[in-house]
Amino acid sequence: MSNDTGFPTLLDELKWRGFFEQCTDEDALAGLLDEETVTGYIGFDPTADSLHIGSLLPIMGLVHLQRHGHRPIAIVGGATAMVGDPTGRTELRRMLTLEQIEENLAGIKAQLAHYIRFGDGPRDGLMLNNADWMKDYGYLAFLRDFGSHFSVNQMLARDSVKTRMEHGLSFIEFNYMILQAYDFMVLNRDFGCRLQMGGSDQWGNICSGIDLTRRVTRDEVYGLTFPLMMTAAGTKMGKSASGAVWLSAERTPVYDFYQYWINVDDRDVSRFLRLYTLMPRERIEELERLEGADVREAKRELARAVTTLLHGAEATEAAEKAAAALFAGAADASTVPSSERPAADLAGEGLALLDALVDCGLFQSKGEARRMVRQQAVRVNGEVVGDELRLLTAADVRDGRIALQVGKKKHHHLLVG
RNA sequence: GGGGGGGUUCCCGAGCGGUCAAAGGGAACAGACUGUAAAUCUGUCGGCAGACGCCUUCGGAGGUUCGAAUCCUCCCCCCCCCA
């Protein structure tokens, strides 16, 4: 397969970039990828109308697949979401209705469209909902058709099952493997799909799918897994001050998204450049040579590249400018999170700073806001405020706004009108 | 169905009649340091209140006590062993 990626083959690129954890029959897969347009898929979770950063890795996996001339399929687990996943022993994952799933699916597809070219061409991506082939399948019919193909012995031997045995495993969860295996088989049968990719925790499920497909369609299919992504600090990807980092600009403003990447641990920069950008190898290797404070240069490139991929050049530039302005101490910050505040609120005695801080979402409770003020963490128009009883008045308005700041990185502007 | 062990604040995990908003650790947030990094040190970490203090939390519902996360009853859920 010819390509303009700068890498001879898909597997070469995946390996160099750090996507390659393990793979079934690598030689055969390499040969297949070399010979023909291969259809490969990854499953996504439709429990929200937006994906978050954790899904970026598989998304990029599909991107590379497509860039190397193959056909990506993103499959959304509508069927599994309908059932709900009781994995965590404390709370059930919400069971979603078909309508909710449809909505979520639309939102997710729009996001994936930033990365993958969907369409009808031979190499255009597809987005499918497994509820389409699952929801009307009766239990008895399914059992009769496929039950004999699954070996309980084998399923119990899977690591994914074994590790759960200690903490308990419900039948529904046990069945996920079967549902996912069935997905792979259907995709192979109906779409000629021959590759499933996923996180390393999916290995067992992927293998089950390969086994089932072999038995049903007699086709040889392959699996490839990505390493489990952790930050250098040992935490899960995508957690930030305000919770998960989402791909949706409504949930995570572009500015915050950009800042997430600017703030990554030095030790993660190299890996992230390789995994989450499409930057050419030479450029990445250049950036990797930077040391000390110069690493920030690499982070800027990282943040710009990742943000541009998702939100486009224009929004990225705006975020960059806002960040530069804020951290240089300057005032222009049109893209800083802001909220409206009627001038009347500031009249008379004024508006309690603590209330303003909570109302605009900087803090969740007045107690928290109070503590932060006491710790000298809050600034109004750049000036540290130590008085928790501080009132905001018209005198605090500069250019139609009051600039609130928490710590070094959190900003919010009250637009007084 | 029987026997045993459990469900504690974001997570792990102590507490087992008052001194418990609940040890300790982790995560998180802030301050100092710095490079919008890491490491380190310090502080904070249920809600309301300027403060005294008040209120809500220890699976759920009742009860015993002046007083319960701690004791009793019933219920729900999880794990282990036996059937």
Short mmCIF file of C-alpha atoms (C1' of nucleotides) in Angstrom, two decimals:
data_model
loop_
_atom_site.label_atom_id
_atom_site.label_comp_id
_atom_site.label_asym_id
_atom_site.label_seq_id
_atom_site.Cartn_x
_atom_site.Cartn_y
_atom_site.Cartn_z
CA MET A 1 0.00 0.00 0.00
CA SER A 2 1.50 3.28 -0.99
CA ASN A 3 1.22 6.21 1.33
CA ASP A 4 2.70 9.56 2.17
CA THR A 5 3.13 8.99 5.85
CA GLY A 6 6.88 8.76 5.81
CA PHE A 7 6.77 5.21 7.10
CA PRO A 8 7.10 2.15 4.89
CA THR A 9 4.22 0.29 6.47
CA LEU A 10 1.39 0.75 8.89
CA LEU A 11 2.96 -1.59 11.41
CA ASP A 12 6.24 0.26 11.22
CA GLU A 13 4.53 3.48 12.00
CA LEU A 14 2.40 2.04 14.78
CA LYS A 15 5.46 0.56 16.37
CA TRP A 16 7.52 3.70 16.13
CA ARG A 17 4.72 5.81 17.51
CA GLY A 18 4.08 3.49 20.39
CA PHE A 19 0.73 2.01 19.45
CA PHE A 20 1.92 -1.52 19.15
CA GLU A 21 1.49 -3.69 22.22
CA GLN A 22 0.86 -7.08 20.75
CA CYS A 23 -0.64 -8.62 17.73
CA THR A 24 -1.86 -11.98 16.54
CA ASP A 25 0.27 -13.45 13.77
CA GLU A 26 2.21 -10.33 12.93
CA ASP A 27 3.80 -11.71 9.79
CA ALA A 28 0.50 -12.72 8.28
CA LEU A 29 -1.07 -9.39 9.18
CA ALA A 30 1.86 -7.49 7.71
CA GLY A 31 1.47 -9.47 4.52
CA LEU A 32 -2.22 -8.81 4.35
CA LEU A 33 -1.78 -5.08 4.94
CA ASP A 34 0.76 -5.05 2.18
CA GLU A 35 -1.45 -6.81 -0.33
CA GLU A 36 -4.85 -5.29 0.00
CA THR A 37 -7.05 -2.64 1.49
CA VAL A 38 -7.81 -4.00 4.90
CA THR A 39 -10.89 -3.15 6.88
CA GLY A 40 -10.18 -2.76 10.56
CA TYR A 41 -12.32 -1.71 13.48
CA ILE A 42 -12.29 -0.40 16.99
CA GLY A 43 -15.18 -0.19 19.39
CA PHE A 44 -16.17 2.94 21.28
CA ASP A 45 -18.33 3.42 24.28
CA PRO A 46 -21.50 5.46 23.67
CA THR A 47 -22.33 6.26 27.27
CA ALA A 48 -21.93 9.98 26.65
CA ASP A 49 -22.48 12.26 23.70
CA SER A 50 -18.79 12.99 23.63
CA LEU A 51 -15.64 10.95 23.79
CA HIS A 52 -12.84 12.02 26.05
CA ILE A 53 -9.10 12.05 25.80
CA GLY A 54 -8.88 8.42 26.73
CA SER A 55 -10.39 7.56 23.37
CA LEU A 56 -7.81 9.57 21.50
CA LEU A 57 -5.44 6.65 21.34
CA PRO A 58 -7.82 4.29 19.53
CA ILE A 59 -8.99 7.17 17.37
CA MET A 60 -5.45 7.81 16.25
CA GLY A 61 -5.13 4.10 15.63
CA LEU A 62 -7.93 4.34 13.11
CA VAL A 63 -6.40 7.47 11.63
CA HIS A 64 -3.16 5.68 10.91
CA LEU A 65 -5.05 2.77 9.44
CA GLN A 66 -6.79 5.08 7.03
CA ARG A 67 -3.68 7.05 6.20
CA HIS A 68 -2.02 3.87 5.16
CA GLY A 69 -4.75 3.20 2.67
CA HIS A 70 -7.04 0.98 4.65
CA ARG A 71 -10.63 1.25 5.75
CA PRO A 72 -11.47 2.11 9.37
CA ILE A 73 -14.71 1.18 11.05
CA ALA A 74 -15.69 2.79 14.29
CA ILE A 75 -18.25 0.73 16.05
CA VAL A 76 -20.30 2.06 18.86
CA GLY A 77 -21.51 -0.37 21.44
CA GLY A 78 -25.15 0.59 21.44
CA ALA A 79 -26.16 -2.93 22.32
CA THR A 80 -23.84 -3.19 25.25
CA ALA A 81 -24.85 0.23 26.50
CA MET A 82 -28.44 -0.91 26.45
CA VAL A 83 -27.59 -3.66 28.82
CA GLY A 84 -25.47 -1.55 31.10
CA ASP A 85 -22.19 -2.66 32.47
CA PRO A 86 -22.19 -3.67 36.12
CA THR A 87 -18.44 -4.00 36.27
CA GLY A 88 -17.78 -1.62 39.12
CA ARG A 89 -19.23 -3.26 42.15
CA THR A 90 -20.47 0.02 43.54
CA GLU A 91 -22.53 1.51 40.79
CA LEU A 92 -24.12 0.26 37.66
CA ARG A 93 -23.29 2.01 34.52
CA ARG A 94 -26.43 3.75 33.46
CA MET A 95 -28.62 1.78 31.18
CA LEU A 96 -29.31 3.90 28.20
CA THR A 97 -32.36 4.02 26.04
CA LEU A 98 -32.12 3.62 22.31
CA GLU A 99 -32.87 7.29 21.83
CA GLN A 100 -30.08 8.39 24.12
CA ILE A 101 -27.72 6.08 22.38
CA GLU A 102 -28.73 7.48 19.01
CA GLU A 103 -27.99 10.97 20.27
CA ASN A 104 -24.68 9.97 21.71
CA LEU A 105 -23.82 8.17 18.55
CA ALA A 106 -24.44 11.30 16.50
CA GLY A 107 -22.26 13.35 18.80
CA ILE A 108 -19.47 10.82 18.70
CA LYS A 109 -19.64 10.48 14.96
CA ALA A 110 -19.29 14.23 14.56
CA GLN A 111 -16.17 14.09 16.67
CA LEU A 112 -14.70 11.17 14.85
CA ALA A 113 -15.31 13.01 11.61
CA HIS A 114 -12.57 15.41 12.61
CA TYR A 115 -10.17 12.54 12.40
CA ILE A 116 -11.55 10.04 9.98
CA ARG A 117 -12.92 10.49 6.50
CA PHE A 118 -16.30 8.80 6.42
CA GLY A 119 -18.10 7.99 3.21
CA ASP A 120 -18.96 5.34 0.67
CA GLY A 121 -15.61 4.93 -1.01
CA PRO A 122 -13.57 1.77 -0.58
CA ARG A 123 -11.29 3.46 1.89
CA ASP A 124 -13.80 5.70 3.55
CA GLY A 125 -14.56 5.05 7.15
CA LEU A 126 -17.81 3.65 8.48
CA MET A 127 -19.51 4.17 11.75
CA LEU A 128 -21.81 1.42 12.91
CA ASN A 129 -23.98 0.66 15.88
CA ASN A 130 -23.91 -2.91 17.03
CA ALA A 131 -27.46 -2.59 18.25
CA ASP A 132 -28.38 -2.88 14.59
CA TRP A 133 -27.50 -6.54 14.51
CA MET A 134 -27.91 -7.30 18.15
CA LYS A 135 -31.06 -5.80 19.53
CA ASP A 136 -33.58 -7.99 17.76
CA TYR A 137 -31.65 -11.17 18.11
CA GLY A 138 -33.56 -13.45 20.43
CA TYR A 139 -31.81 -15.21 23.22
CA LEU A 140 -32.75 -18.67 22.08
CA ALA A 141 -31.90 -17.95 18.48
CA PHE A 142 -28.51 -16.58 19.42
CA LEU A 143 -27.85 -19.47 21.74
CA ARG A 144 -28.76 -21.96 19.06
CA ASP A 145 -26.70 -20.22 16.38
CA PHE A 146 -23.55 -19.45 18.29
CA GLY A 147 -23.68 -20.96 21.74
CA SER A 148 -21.80 -24.04 20.71
CA HIS A 149 -18.94 -21.98 19.39
CA PHE A 150 -18.01 -20.63 22.76
CA SER A 151 -16.01 -22.69 25.16
CA VAL A 152 -16.60 -21.76 28.74
CA ASN A 153 -13.27 -23.32 29.60
CA GLN A 154 -11.54 -20.98 27.24
CA MET A 155 -13.47 -17.99 28.43
CA LEU A 156 -12.58 -18.72 32.02
CA ALA A 157 -8.95 -18.99 31.04
CA ARG A 158 -8.85 -15.43 29.72
CA ASP A 159 -6.87 -13.09 31.90
CA SER A 160 -9.61 -10.52 31.72
CA VAL A 161 -11.93 -13.01 33.38
CA LYS A 162 -9.41 -14.47 35.77
CA THR A 163 -8.49 -11.14 37.25
CA ARG A 164 -12.13 -10.40 37.84
CA MET A 165 -12.78 -13.65 39.58
CA GLU A 166 -11.45 -12.32 42.84
CA HIS A 167 -13.78 -9.38 42.90
CA GLY A 168 -16.69 -11.02 41.32
CA LEU A 169 -17.97 -11.10 37.82
CA SER A 170 -21.59 -10.94 36.85
CA PHE A 171 -23.04 -12.95 34.03
CA ILE A 172 -23.69 -9.82 32.02
CA GLU A 173 -20.12 -8.82 32.16
CA PHE A 174 -19.01 -12.30 31.37
CA ASN A 175 -21.15 -11.99 28.28
CA TYR A 176 -19.40 -8.91 27.00
CA MET A 177 -16.80 -11.14 25.55
CA ILE A 178 -19.44 -12.98 23.59
CA LEU A 179 -21.12 -9.84 22.36
CA GLN A 180 -17.85 -8.37 21.24
CA ALA A 181 -16.81 -11.57 19.57
CA TYR A 182 -20.10 -11.58 17.73
CA ASP A 183 -19.44 -8.01 16.57
CA PHE A 184 -16.18 -9.00 15.01
CA MET A 185 -17.76 -11.94 13.26
CA VAL A 186 -20.59 -9.83 11.86
CA LEU A 187 -18.18 -7.18 10.67
CA ASN A 188 -16.15 -9.81 8.96
CA ARG A 189 -19.15 -11.48 7.40
CA ASP A 190 -20.91 -8.32 6.27
CA PHE A 191 -18.09 -5.84 5.77
CA GLY A 192 -15.06 -7.96 5.14
CA CYS A 193 -13.43 -6.68 8.27
CA ARG A 194 -10.26 -8.55 9.12
CA LEU A 195 -8.67 -6.59 11.91
CA GLN A 196 -9.76 -5.50 15.32
CA MET A 197 -7.70 -3.11 17.35
CA GLY A 198 -8.16 -1.96 20.91
CA GLY A 199 -6.59 -1.37 24.28
CA SER A 200 -4.55 -4.15 25.78
CA ASP A 201 -7.41 -4.92 28.12
CA GLN A 202 -9.37 -5.95 25.05
CA TRP A 203 -6.97 -8.70 24.10
CA GLY A 204 -9.13 -11.49 25.43
CA ASN A 205 -12.25 -10.19 23.78
CA ILE A 206 -10.44 -9.71 20.51
CA CYS A 207 -9.11 -13.24 20.61
CA SER A 208 -12.60 -14.53 21.26
CA GLY A 209 -13.76 -12.66 18.19
CA ILE A 210 -11.01 -14.16 16.12
CA ASP A 211 -11.93 -17.65 17.27
CA LEU A 212 -15.61 -17.17 16.59
CA THR A 213 -14.98 -15.70 13.18
CA ARG A 214 -12.74 -18.56 12.23
CA ARG A 215 -15.43 -21.02 13.16
CA VAL A 216 -18.30 -19.22 11.50
CA THR A 217 -16.99 -17.56 8.38
CA ARG A 218 -13.80 -19.57 8.09
CA ASP A 219 -11.90 -16.35 7.56
CA GLU A 220 -8.56 -15.63 9.15
CA VAL A 221 -8.78 -12.35 11.02
CA TYR A 222 -6.33 -10.49 13.22
CA GLY A 223 -6.08 -8.54 16.39
CA LEU A 224 -3.74 -5.78 17.48
CA THR A 225 -3.68 -4.08 20.85
CA PHE A 226 -2.41 -0.75 22.11
CA PRO A 227 -0.64 -0.29 25.39
CA LEU A 228 -2.62 0.91 28.33
CA MET A 229 -2.06 4.64 28.50
CA MET A 230 -0.96 6.04 31.78
CA THR A 231 0.68 9.34 32.47
CA ALA A 232 4.17 9.43 33.87
CA ALA A 233 2.64 10.24 37.21
CA GLY A 234 0.83 6.93 37.06
CA THR A 235 -2.66 8.28 36.62
CA LYS A 236 -5.15 7.57 33.94
CA MET A 237 -5.05 9.74 30.85
CA GLY A 238 -7.31 12.69 30.68
CA LYS A 239 -8.05 13.60 34.24
CA SER A 240 -7.68 17.27 34.95
CA ALA A 241 -8.72 19.74 37.57
CA SER A 242 -12.26 19.90 36.32
CA GLY A 243 -12.63 16.22 35.69
CA ALA A 244 -12.31 14.38 32.43
CA VAL A 245 -10.97 16.15 29.39
CA TRP A 246 -13.58 15.81 26.69
CA LEU A 247 -13.32 16.18 22.99
CA SER A 248 -16.48 18.23 22.89
CA ALA A 249 -15.83 21.96 23.06
CA GLU A 250 -19.05 22.36 25.06
CA ARG A 251 -17.77 20.06 27.76
CA THR A 252 -14.14 21.07 27.64
CA PRO A 253 -13.48 24.52 26.21
CA VAL A 254 -10.78 24.67 23.57
CA TYR A 255 -8.68 26.76 25.90
CA ASP A 256 -8.80 24.08 28.60
CA PHE A 257 -8.12 21.37 26.10
CA TYR A 258 -5.09 23.25 24.86
CA GLN A 259 -3.92 23.86 28.40
CA TYR A 260 -4.18 20.19 29.23
CA TRP A 261 -1.47 19.44 26.70
CA ILE A 262 0.65 22.40 27.69
CA ASN A 263 0.65 21.10 31.22
CA VAL A 264 1.62 17.51 30.60
CA ASP A 265 4.48 16.06 32.53
CA ASP A 266 7.87 16.50 30.84
CA ARG A 267 8.28 12.77 30.83
CA ASP A 268 5.15 12.33 28.74
CA VAL A 269 5.93 14.78 25.99
CA SER A 270 7.82 12.44 23.75
CA ARG A 271 5.27 9.66 23.95
CA PHE A 272 2.40 12.02 23.44
CA LEU A 273 3.97 13.66 20.42
CA ARG A 274 4.25 10.27 18.81
CA LEU A 275 0.85 9.01 19.81
CA TYR A 276 -1.40 11.99 19.51
CA THR A 277 -0.01 14.00 16.64
CA LEU A 278 0.68 13.23 13.02
CA MET A 279 3.89 15.19 13.12
CA PRO A 280 6.59 13.71 10.93
CA ARG A 281 9.19 11.57 12.59
CA GLU A 282 12.06 13.99 11.96
CA ARG A 283 10.26 16.87 13.67
CA ILE A 284 9.34 14.78 16.67
CA GLU A 285 12.87 13.55 17.05
CA GLU A 286 14.06 17.13 16.97
CA LEU A 287 11.67 18.12 19.71
CA GLU A 288 12.66 15.12 21.76
CA ARG A 289 16.19 16.44 21.93
CA LEU A 290 15.10 19.54 23.80
CA GLU A 291 16.01 19.68 27.45
CA GLY A 292 15.24 21.68 30.53
CA ALA A 293 12.98 24.66 30.09
CA ASP A 294 13.14 24.21 26.35
CA VAL A 295 10.81 21.27 26.70
CA ARG A 296 8.09 23.87 26.84
CA GLU A 297 8.69 24.44 23.17
CA ALA A 298 7.85 20.80 22.57
CA LYS A 299 4.75 21.13 24.70
CA ARG A 300 3.58 24.08 22.70
CA GLU A 301 4.00 22.11 19.51
CA LEU A 302 2.21 19.19 21.10
CA ALA A 303 -0.69 21.29 22.29
CA ARG A 304 -0.99 23.06 18.99
CA ALA A 305 -0.90 19.88 16.95
CA VAL A 306 -3.37 17.95 19.07
CA THR A 307 -5.76 20.86 19.42
CA THR A 308 -5.62 21.69 15.74
CA LEU A 309 -6.43 18.14 14.82
CA LEU A 310 -9.59 18.28 16.88
CA HIS A 311 -10.73 21.89 16.88
CA GLY A 312 -9.07 23.36 13.83
CA ALA A 313 -6.37 25.95 13.32
CA GLU A 314 -8.47 28.98 14.08
CA ALA A 315 -9.72 27.91 17.48
CA THR A 316 -6.26 26.69 18.34
CA GLU A 317 -4.69 30.02 17.56
CA ALA A 318 -7.23 31.77 19.69
CA ALA A 319 -6.42 29.45 22.58
CA GLU A 320 -2.73 30.01 22.07
CA LYS A 321 -3.15 33.75 22.12
CA ALA A 322 -5.30 33.65 25.19
CA ALA A 323 -2.76 31.48 26.97
CA ALA A 324 0.14 33.65 25.95
CA ALA A 325 -1.69 36.77 27.08
CA LEU A 326 -2.73 35.33 30.41
CA PHE A 327 0.62 33.95 31.32
CA ALA A 328 2.43 37.05 30.21
CA GLY A 329 0.11 38.93 32.49
CA ALA A 330 -1.40 40.96 29.70
CA ALA A 331 -5.08 41.64 29.51
CA ASP A 332 -6.34 40.59 26.11
CA ALA A 333 -8.07 37.35 26.73
CA SER A 334 -11.13 37.13 24.62
CA THR A 335 -11.31 33.36 24.81
CA VAL A 336 -10.97 33.04 28.54
CA PRO A 337 -14.03 31.45 30.07
CA SER A 338 -16.43 34.18 30.98
CA SER A 339 -19.95 34.84 32.13
CA GLU A 340 -22.34 37.75 32.07
CA ARG A 341 -23.04 39.75 35.18
CA PRO A 342 -25.60 42.54 35.30
CA ALA A 343 -24.12 45.81 36.49
CA ALA A 344 -26.97 46.00 38.98
CA ASP A 345 -25.41 43.15 40.93
CA LEU A 346 -22.47 45.37 41.76
CA ALA A 347 -24.59 48.28 42.87
CA GLY A 348 -24.95 49.32 46.48
CA GLU A 349 -22.71 47.34 48.82
CA GLY A 350 -21.53 45.21 45.97
CA LEU A 351 -21.42 41.52 45.22
CA ALA A 352 -19.76 39.10 47.61
CA LEU A 353 -16.62 37.78 45.99
CA LEU A 354 -17.31 34.32 47.38
CA ASP A 355 -20.68 34.21 45.68
CA ALA A 356 -19.21 35.39 42.41
CA LEU A 357 -16.56 32.70 42.58
CA VAL A 358 -19.15 30.00 43.09
CA ASP A 359 -21.64 31.34 40.57
CA CYS A 360 -19.12 31.38 37.77
CA GLY A 361 -18.11 27.81 38.51
CA LEU A 362 -14.59 28.48 39.72
CA PHE A 363 -15.53 26.75 42.98
CA GLN A 364 -18.22 24.33 43.94
CA SER A 365 -19.04 25.71 47.34
CA LYS A 366 -18.54 28.86 49.28
CA GLY A 367 -16.56 26.95 51.85
CA GLU A 368 -14.09 25.91 49.22
CA ALA A 369 -13.94 29.43 47.84
CA ARG A 370 -13.41 30.79 51.32
CA ARG A 371 -10.53 28.44 52.00
CA MET A 372 -8.86 29.33 48.76
CA VAL A 373 -9.16 33.02 49.44
CA ARG A 374 -7.61 32.47 52.82
CA GLN A 375 -4.76 30.66 51.16
CA GLN A 376 -4.03 33.67 49.01
CA ALA A 377 -5.00 31.73 45.92
CA VAL A 378 -7.57 34.11 44.51
CA ARG A 379 -6.88 37.23 42.51
CA VAL A 380 -9.15 39.96 41.31
CA ASN A 381 -7.75 41.87 38.38
CA GLY A 382 -4.39 40.36 39.15
CA GLU A 383 -4.32 41.44 42.78
CA VAL A 384 -4.27 38.78 45.46
CA VAL A 385 -7.31 38.96 47.68
CA GLY A 386 -6.88 37.72 51.21
CA ASP A 387 -10.14 38.99 52.61
CA GLU A 388 -12.94 36.48 52.33
CA LEU A 389 -15.49 39.20 52.91
CA ARG A 390 -14.31 41.14 49.89
CA LEU A 391 -17.10 42.68 47.87
CA LEU A 392 -16.99 43.35 44.17
CA THR A 393 -18.17 46.78 43.12
CA ALA A 394 -18.27 48.92 40.04
CA ALA A 395 -14.80 50.11 40.98
CA ASP A 396 -13.44 46.67 40.15
CA VAL A 397 -14.62 46.77 36.56
CA ARG A 398 -11.84 47.17 33.99
CA ASP A 399 -12.80 47.46 30.35
CA GLY A 400 -16.22 46.09 31.08
CA ARG A 401 -14.99 43.07 32.95
CA ILE A 402 -13.68 41.80 36.23
CA ALA A 403 -10.86 39.31 35.89
CA LEU A 404 -11.00 36.50 38.43
CA GLN A 405 -8.11 34.13 38.81
CA VAL A 406 -7.50 31.08 40.95
CA GLY A 407 -4.00 29.84 41.33
CA LYS A 408 -1.87 30.35 38.31
CA LYS A 409 -3.94 28.65 35.72
CA LYS A 410 -7.63 29.12 36.28
CA HIS A 411 -9.22 32.23 34.92
CA HIS A 412 -12.70 33.56 34.55
CA HIS A 413 -13.96 36.93 33.44
CA LEU A 414 -17.15 38.50 34.61
CA LEU A 415 -18.53 40.54 31.76
CA VAL A 416 -20.36 43.36 33.41
CA GLY A 417 -23.18 44.74 31.35
"C1'" G B 1 -30.91 -23.20 50.62
"C1'" G B 2 -26.89 -23.58 54.85
"C1'" G B 3 -22.33 -21.53 57.13
"C1'" G B 4 -18.60 -17.64 57.26
"C1'" G B 5 -16.75 -12.60 55.95
"C1'" G B 6 -17.97 -7.83 54.28
"C1'" G B 7 -20.54 -2.86 52.62
"C1'" U B 8 -17.15 3.88 56.06
"C1'" U B 9 -16.30 10.50 53.43
"C1'" C B 10 -13.31 10.76 45.41
"C1'" C B 11 -10.32 5.78 45.91
"C1'" C B 12 -7.87 2.32 49.33
"C1'" G B 13 -8.44 1.64 54.35
"C1'" A B 14 -8.79 2.25 60.11
"C1'" G B 15 -12.64 2.94 63.67
"C1'" C B 16 -16.48 -1.03 66.63
"C1'" G B 17 -21.30 3.24 72.46
"C1'" G B 18 -19.33 9.35 73.84
"C1'" U B 19 -12.95 12.76 73.09
"C1'" C B 20 -15.89 11.00 65.20
"C1'" A B 21 -16.96 15.11 60.06
"C1'" A B 22 -14.60 10.12 61.42
"C1'" A B 23 -6.88 7.69 61.86
"C1'" G B 24 -3.50 6.63 57.84
"C1'" G B 25 -2.30 6.49 52.68
"C1'" G B 26 -3.43 7.87 47.62
"C1'" A B 27 -5.69 11.28 44.42
"C1'" A B 28 -7.01 16.39 44.14
"C1'" C B 29 -6.58 21.76 45.09
"C1'" A B 30 -3.64 26.01 46.92
"C1'" G B 31 1.10 28.40 48.76
"C1'" A B 32 6.67 28.38 48.45
"C1'" C B 33 10.35 26.83 44.86
"C1'" U B 34 10.31 26.51 39.30
"C1'" G B 35 10.06 26.25 33.35
"C1'" U B 36 2.19 27.14 32.86
"C1'" A B 37 7.09 20.60 34.17
"C1'" A B 38 8.91 17.15 37.94
"C1'" A B 39 10.68 16.47 42.81
"C1'" U B 40 10.41 18.69 47.63
"C1'" C B 41 8.30 21.40 51.80
"C1'" U B 42 3.68 23.71 53.85
"C1'" G B 43 -1.55 24.16 54.04
"C1'" U B 44 -6.51 22.57 52.63
"C1'" C B 45 -9.56 18.66 51.43
"C1'" G B 46 -18.89 17.31 53.59
"C1'" G B 47 -22.35 21.87 53.61
"C1'" C B 48 -23.81 26.66 55.78
"C1'" A B 49 -21.67 30.52 59.00
"C1'" G B 50 -16.98 36.31 59.91
"C1'" A B 51 -16.92 33.60 64.37
"C1'" C B 52 -19.58 30.72 68.54
"C1'" G B 53 -21.84 27.05 66.22
"C1'" C B 54 -25.55 24.62 63.29
"C1'" C B 55 -26.84 20.90 59.63
"C1'" U B 56 -26.04 16.37 56.52
"C1'" U B 57 -22.87 11.79 56.13
"C1'" C B 58 -20.46 5.80 57.74
"C1'" G B 59 -25.48 0.06 52.30
"C1'" G B 60 -31.36 0.92 53.42
"C1'" A B 61 -35.47 1.19 57.01
"C1'" G B 62 -36.75 0.91 61.97
"C1'" G B 63 -35.32 0.29 67.33
"C1'" U B 64 -32.34 0.35 72.16
"C1'" U B 65 -29.78 4.35 74.69
"C1'" C B 66 -28.88 10.88 77.73
"C1'" G B 67 -25.81 9.61 73.35
"C1'" A B 68 -24.68 5.06 67.70
"C1'" A B 69 -20.41 4.62 62.08
"C1'" U B 70 -20.09 1.62 66.50
"C1'" C B 71 -25.55 -2.46 70.00
"C1'" C B 72 -30.49 -4.97 68.30
"C1'" U B 73 -34.28 -6.20 64.28
"C1'" C B 74 -35.69 -6.56 59.28
"C1'" C B 75 -34.23 -5.62 54.23
"C1'" C B 76 -30.71 -4.85 49.94
"C1'" C B 77 -25.89 -5.79 47.75
"C1'" C B 78 -20.83 -8.19 47.41
"C1'" C B 79 -17.12 -12.09 48.47
"C1'" C B 80 -15.74 -17.18 50.22
"C1'" C B 81 -17.07 -22.28 51.51
"C1'" C B 82 -20.86 -26.16 51.50
"C1'" A B 83 -25.55 -27.99 48.99
#
